[in-house]
mmCIF file of C-alpha atoms in Angstrom:
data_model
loop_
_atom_site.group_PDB
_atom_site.id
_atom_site.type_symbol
_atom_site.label_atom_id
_atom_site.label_comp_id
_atom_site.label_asym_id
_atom_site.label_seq_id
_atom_site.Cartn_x
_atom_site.Cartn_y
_atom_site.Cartn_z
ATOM 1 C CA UNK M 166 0.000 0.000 0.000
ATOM 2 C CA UNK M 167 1.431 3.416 -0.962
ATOM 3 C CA UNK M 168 0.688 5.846 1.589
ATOM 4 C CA UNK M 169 2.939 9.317 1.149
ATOM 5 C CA UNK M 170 1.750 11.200 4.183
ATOM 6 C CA UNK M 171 0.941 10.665 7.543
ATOM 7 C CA UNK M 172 -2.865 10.423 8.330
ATOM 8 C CA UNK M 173 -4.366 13.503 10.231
ATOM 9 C CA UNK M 174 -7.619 13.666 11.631
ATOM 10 C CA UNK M 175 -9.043 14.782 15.155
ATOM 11 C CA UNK M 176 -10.045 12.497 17.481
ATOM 12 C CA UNK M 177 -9.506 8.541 17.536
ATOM 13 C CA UNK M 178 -9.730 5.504 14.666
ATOM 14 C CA UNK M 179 -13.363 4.627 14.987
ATOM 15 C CA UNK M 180 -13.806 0.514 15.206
ATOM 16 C CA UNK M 181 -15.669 -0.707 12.157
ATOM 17 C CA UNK M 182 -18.822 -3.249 12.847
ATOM 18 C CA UNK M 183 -20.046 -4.179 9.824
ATOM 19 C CA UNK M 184 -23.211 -5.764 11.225
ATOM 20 C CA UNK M 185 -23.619 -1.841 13.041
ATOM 21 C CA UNK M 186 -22.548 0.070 10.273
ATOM 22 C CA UNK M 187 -25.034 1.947 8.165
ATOM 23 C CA UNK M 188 -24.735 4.994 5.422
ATOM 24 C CA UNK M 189 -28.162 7.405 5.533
ATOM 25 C CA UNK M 190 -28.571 10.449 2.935
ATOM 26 C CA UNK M 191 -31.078 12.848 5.586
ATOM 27 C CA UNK M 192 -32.454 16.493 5.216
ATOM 28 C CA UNK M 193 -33.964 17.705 2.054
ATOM 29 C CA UNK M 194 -34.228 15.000 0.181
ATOM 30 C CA UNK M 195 -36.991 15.179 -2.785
ATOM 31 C CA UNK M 196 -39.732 12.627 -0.923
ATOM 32 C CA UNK M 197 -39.035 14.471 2.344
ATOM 33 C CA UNK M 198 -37.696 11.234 3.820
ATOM 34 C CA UNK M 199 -34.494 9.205 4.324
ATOM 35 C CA UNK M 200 -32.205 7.057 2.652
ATOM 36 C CA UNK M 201 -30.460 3.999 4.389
ATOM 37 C CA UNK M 202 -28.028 1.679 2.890
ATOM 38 C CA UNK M 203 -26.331 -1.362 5.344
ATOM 39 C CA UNK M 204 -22.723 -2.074 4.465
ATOM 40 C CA UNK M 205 -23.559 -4.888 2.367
ATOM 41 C CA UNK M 206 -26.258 -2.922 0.233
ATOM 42 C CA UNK M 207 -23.461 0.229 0.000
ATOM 43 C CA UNK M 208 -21.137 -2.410 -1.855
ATOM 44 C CA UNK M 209 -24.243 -2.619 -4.411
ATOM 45 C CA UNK M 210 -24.441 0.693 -5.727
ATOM 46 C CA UNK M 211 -21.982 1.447 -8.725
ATOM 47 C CA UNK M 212 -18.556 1.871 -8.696
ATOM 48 C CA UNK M 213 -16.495 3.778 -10.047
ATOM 49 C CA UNK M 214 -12.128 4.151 -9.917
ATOM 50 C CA UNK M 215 -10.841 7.660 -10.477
ATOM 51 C CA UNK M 216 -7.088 8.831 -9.691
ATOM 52 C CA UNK M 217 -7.113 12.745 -8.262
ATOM 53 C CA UNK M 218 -3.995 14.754 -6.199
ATOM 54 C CA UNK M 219 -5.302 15.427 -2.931
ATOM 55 C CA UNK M 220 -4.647 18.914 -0.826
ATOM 56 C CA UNK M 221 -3.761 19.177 2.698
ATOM 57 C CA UNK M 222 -3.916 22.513 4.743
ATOM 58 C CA UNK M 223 -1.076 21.317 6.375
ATOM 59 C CA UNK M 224 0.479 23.124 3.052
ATOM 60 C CA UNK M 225 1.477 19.605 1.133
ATOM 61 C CA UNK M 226 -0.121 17.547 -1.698
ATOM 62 C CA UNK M 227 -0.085 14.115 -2.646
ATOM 63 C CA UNK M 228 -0.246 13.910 -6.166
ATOM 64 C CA UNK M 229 -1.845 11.115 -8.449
ATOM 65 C CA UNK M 230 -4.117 9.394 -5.580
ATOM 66 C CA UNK M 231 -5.777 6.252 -7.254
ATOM 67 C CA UNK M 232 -9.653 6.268 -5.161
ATOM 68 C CA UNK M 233 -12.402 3.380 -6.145
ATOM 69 C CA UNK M 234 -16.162 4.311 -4.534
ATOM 70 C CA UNK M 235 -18.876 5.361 -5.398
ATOM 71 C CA UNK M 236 -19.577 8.797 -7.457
ATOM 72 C CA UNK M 237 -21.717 11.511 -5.835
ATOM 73 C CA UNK M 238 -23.609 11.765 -8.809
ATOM 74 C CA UNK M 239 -24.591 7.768 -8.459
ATOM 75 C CA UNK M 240 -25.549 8.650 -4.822
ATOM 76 C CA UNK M 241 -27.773 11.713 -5.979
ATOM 77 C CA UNK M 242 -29.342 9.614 -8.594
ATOM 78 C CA UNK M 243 -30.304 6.968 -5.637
ATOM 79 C CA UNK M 244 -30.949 9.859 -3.055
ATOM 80 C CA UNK M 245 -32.261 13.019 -4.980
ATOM 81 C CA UNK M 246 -32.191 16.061 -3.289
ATOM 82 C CA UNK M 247 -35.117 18.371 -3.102
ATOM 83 C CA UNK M 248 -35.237 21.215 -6.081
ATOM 84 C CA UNK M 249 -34.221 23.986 -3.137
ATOM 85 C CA UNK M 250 -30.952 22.069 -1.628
ATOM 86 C CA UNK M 251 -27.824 24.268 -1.831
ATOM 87 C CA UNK M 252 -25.595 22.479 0.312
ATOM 88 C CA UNK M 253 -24.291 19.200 2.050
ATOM 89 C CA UNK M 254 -22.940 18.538 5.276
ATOM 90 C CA UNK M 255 -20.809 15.296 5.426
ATOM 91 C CA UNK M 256 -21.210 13.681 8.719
ATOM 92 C CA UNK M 257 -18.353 10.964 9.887
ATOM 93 C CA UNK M 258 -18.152 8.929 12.976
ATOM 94 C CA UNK M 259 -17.869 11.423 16.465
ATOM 95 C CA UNK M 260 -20.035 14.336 14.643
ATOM 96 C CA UNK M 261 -17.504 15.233 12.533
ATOM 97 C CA UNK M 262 -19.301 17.457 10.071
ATOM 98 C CA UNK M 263 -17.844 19.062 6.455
ATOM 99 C CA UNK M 264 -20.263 21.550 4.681
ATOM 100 C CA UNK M 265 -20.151 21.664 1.154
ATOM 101 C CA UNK M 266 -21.763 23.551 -1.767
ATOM 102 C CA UNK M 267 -24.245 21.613 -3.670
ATOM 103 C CA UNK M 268 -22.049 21.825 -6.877
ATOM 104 C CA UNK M 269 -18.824 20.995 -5.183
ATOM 105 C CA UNK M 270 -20.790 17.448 -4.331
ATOM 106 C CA UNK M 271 -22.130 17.269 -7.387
ATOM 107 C CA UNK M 272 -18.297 16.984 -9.277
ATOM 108 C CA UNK M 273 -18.024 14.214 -11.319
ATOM 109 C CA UNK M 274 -14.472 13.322 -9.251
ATOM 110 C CA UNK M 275 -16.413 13.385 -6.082
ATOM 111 C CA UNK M 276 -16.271 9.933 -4.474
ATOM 112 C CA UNK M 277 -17.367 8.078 -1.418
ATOM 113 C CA UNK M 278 -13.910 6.182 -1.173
ATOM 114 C CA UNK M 279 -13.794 2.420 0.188
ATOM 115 C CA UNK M 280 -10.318 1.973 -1.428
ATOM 116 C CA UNK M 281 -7.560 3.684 -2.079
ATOM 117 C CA UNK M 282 -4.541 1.880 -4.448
ATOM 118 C CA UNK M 283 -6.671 -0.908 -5.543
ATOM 119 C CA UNK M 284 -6.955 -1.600 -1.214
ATOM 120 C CA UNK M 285 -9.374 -1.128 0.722
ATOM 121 C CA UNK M 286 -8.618 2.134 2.771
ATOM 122 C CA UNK M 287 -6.815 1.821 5.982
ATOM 123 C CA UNK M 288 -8.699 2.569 9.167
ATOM 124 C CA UNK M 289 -6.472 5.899 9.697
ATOM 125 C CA UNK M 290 -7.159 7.337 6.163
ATOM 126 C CA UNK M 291 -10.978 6.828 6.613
ATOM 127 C CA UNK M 292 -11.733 3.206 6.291
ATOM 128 C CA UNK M 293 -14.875 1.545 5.692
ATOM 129 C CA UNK M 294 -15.797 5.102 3.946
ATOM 130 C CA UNK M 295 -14.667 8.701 3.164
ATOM 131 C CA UNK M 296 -15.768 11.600 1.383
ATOM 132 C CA UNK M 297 -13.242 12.365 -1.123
ATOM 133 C CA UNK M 298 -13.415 16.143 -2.636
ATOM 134 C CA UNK M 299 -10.290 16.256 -4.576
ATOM 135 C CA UNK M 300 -10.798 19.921 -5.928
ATOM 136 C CA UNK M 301 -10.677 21.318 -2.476
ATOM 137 C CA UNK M 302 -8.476 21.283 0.729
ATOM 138 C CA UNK M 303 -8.659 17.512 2.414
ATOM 139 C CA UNK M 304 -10.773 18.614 5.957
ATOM 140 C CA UNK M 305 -13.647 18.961 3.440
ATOM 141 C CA UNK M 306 -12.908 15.235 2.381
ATOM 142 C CA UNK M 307 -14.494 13.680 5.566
ATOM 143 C CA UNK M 308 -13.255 10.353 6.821
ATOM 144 C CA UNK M 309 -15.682 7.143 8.667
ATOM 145 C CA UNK M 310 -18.422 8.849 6.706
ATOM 146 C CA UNK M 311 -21.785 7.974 8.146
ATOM 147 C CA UNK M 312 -24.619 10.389 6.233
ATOM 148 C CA UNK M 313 -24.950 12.989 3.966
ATOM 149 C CA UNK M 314 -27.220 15.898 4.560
ATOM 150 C CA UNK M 315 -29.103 17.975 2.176
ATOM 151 C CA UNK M 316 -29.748 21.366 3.385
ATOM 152 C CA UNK M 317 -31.761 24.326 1.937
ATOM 153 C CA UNK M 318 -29.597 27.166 3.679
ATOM 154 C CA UNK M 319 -25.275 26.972 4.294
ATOM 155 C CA UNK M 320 -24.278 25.599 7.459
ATOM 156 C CA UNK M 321 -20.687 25.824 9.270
ATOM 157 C CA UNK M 322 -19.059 22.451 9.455
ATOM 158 C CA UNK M 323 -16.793 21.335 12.265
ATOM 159 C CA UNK M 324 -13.498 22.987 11.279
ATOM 160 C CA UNK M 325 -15.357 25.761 9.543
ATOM 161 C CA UNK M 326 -16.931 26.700 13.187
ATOM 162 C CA UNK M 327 -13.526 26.680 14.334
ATOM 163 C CA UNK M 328 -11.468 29.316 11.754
ATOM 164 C CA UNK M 329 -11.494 27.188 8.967
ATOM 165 C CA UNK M 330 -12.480 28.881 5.224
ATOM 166 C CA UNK M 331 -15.740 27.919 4.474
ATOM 167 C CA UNK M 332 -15.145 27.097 1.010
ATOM 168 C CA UNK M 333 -11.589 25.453 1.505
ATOM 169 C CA UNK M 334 -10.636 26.086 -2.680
ATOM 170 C CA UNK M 335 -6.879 24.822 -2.589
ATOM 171 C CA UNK M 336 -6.307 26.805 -5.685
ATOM 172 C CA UNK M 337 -6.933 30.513 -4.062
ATOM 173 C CA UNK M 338 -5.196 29.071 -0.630
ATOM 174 C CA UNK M 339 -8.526 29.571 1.439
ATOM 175 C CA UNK M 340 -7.469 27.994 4.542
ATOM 176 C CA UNK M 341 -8.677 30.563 6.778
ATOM 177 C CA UNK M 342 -12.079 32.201 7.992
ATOM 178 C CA UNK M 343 -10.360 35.692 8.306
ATOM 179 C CA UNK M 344 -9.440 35.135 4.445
ATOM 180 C CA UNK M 345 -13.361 35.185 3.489
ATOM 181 C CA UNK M 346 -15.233 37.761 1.427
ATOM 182 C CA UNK M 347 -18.917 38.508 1.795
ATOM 183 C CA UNK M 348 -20.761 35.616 0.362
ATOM 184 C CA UNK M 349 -18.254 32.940 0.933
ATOM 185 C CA UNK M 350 -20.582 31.672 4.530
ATOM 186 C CA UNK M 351 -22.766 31.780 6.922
ATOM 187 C CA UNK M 352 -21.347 34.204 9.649
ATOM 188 C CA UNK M 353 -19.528 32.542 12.611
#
């Protein structure tokens, strides 16, 4: 297994119980109701392999990064949102939380990972499941994922209610909440 960085992530390696484990899409959904998948009925939907660098705030990248999952735009298709969702928050094991915009999700390199180099993905980078975002900055790429929420309205996420940039775009270095401009979130 080829793994160029050292995993970070707050908090401990969650244990994995397959027989416990469960994936829900929540919130706004377009029937008003909720999605539930076991782990066994997530390793139906389709998959998809896709290779994408991945940014670290930490100021490094890790370029190349072969992912397998499924797409957010499978998920979407299984789980529609309702016609007035603008965002996502990501929720992984803990209540670790990631907001997103609704057409960040919706890239077609988005992926809910389960393996990483043709592996499955270690328990420290995120295993049975992890949100992988590869266009912006790897918090927003959430780890143990355990739900997706659709919301109507922008909500902070867990390192976003803590100084992080909302928006997290690797490319214009938004690390910070003191580096936002009006628009860019909900006020802290």
């Amino acid at each position: 297994m080829r793994y160029e960085h050292k995993p970070l992530h707050y908090g401990p390696v969650p244990d994995f119980r397959p027989h416990r484990w469960d994936f829900r899409v929540m919130g706004a959904t377009e029937t008003l109701g909720s999605y539930r998948w076991t782990w066994e009925e997530f390793g139906t939907l389709p998959r998809t392999d896709s290779v994408s660098d991945f940014h670290c705030v930490m100021r490094f990248s890790v370029p190349g990064v072969p992912w397998g999952g499924v797409r957010a735009l499978d998920l979407v298709d299984a789980a529609p949102p309702a016609p007035e969702v603008t965002h996502v928050m990501a929720w992984g094991e803990y209540g670790y939380s990631a907001n997103l915009r609704l057409d960040d999700f919706l890239s077609e390199r988005v992926l809910l990972a389960t393996h990483r180099d043709g592996e499955p993905l270690a328990p420290e980078h995120g295993f049975p499941l992890r949100l992988v975002v590869p266009h912006l900055y790897g918090w927003k790429s959430v780890k143990w994922l355990r739900a997706v929420e659709y919301m109507t309205a922008d909500r902070r996420g867990f390192w976003e209610e803590r100084g992080y940039h909302n928006r997290a775009d690797p490319w214009s270095e938004q690390r910070f909440s003191y580096q936002e401009e009006p628009g860019h979130g909900p006020p802290l």
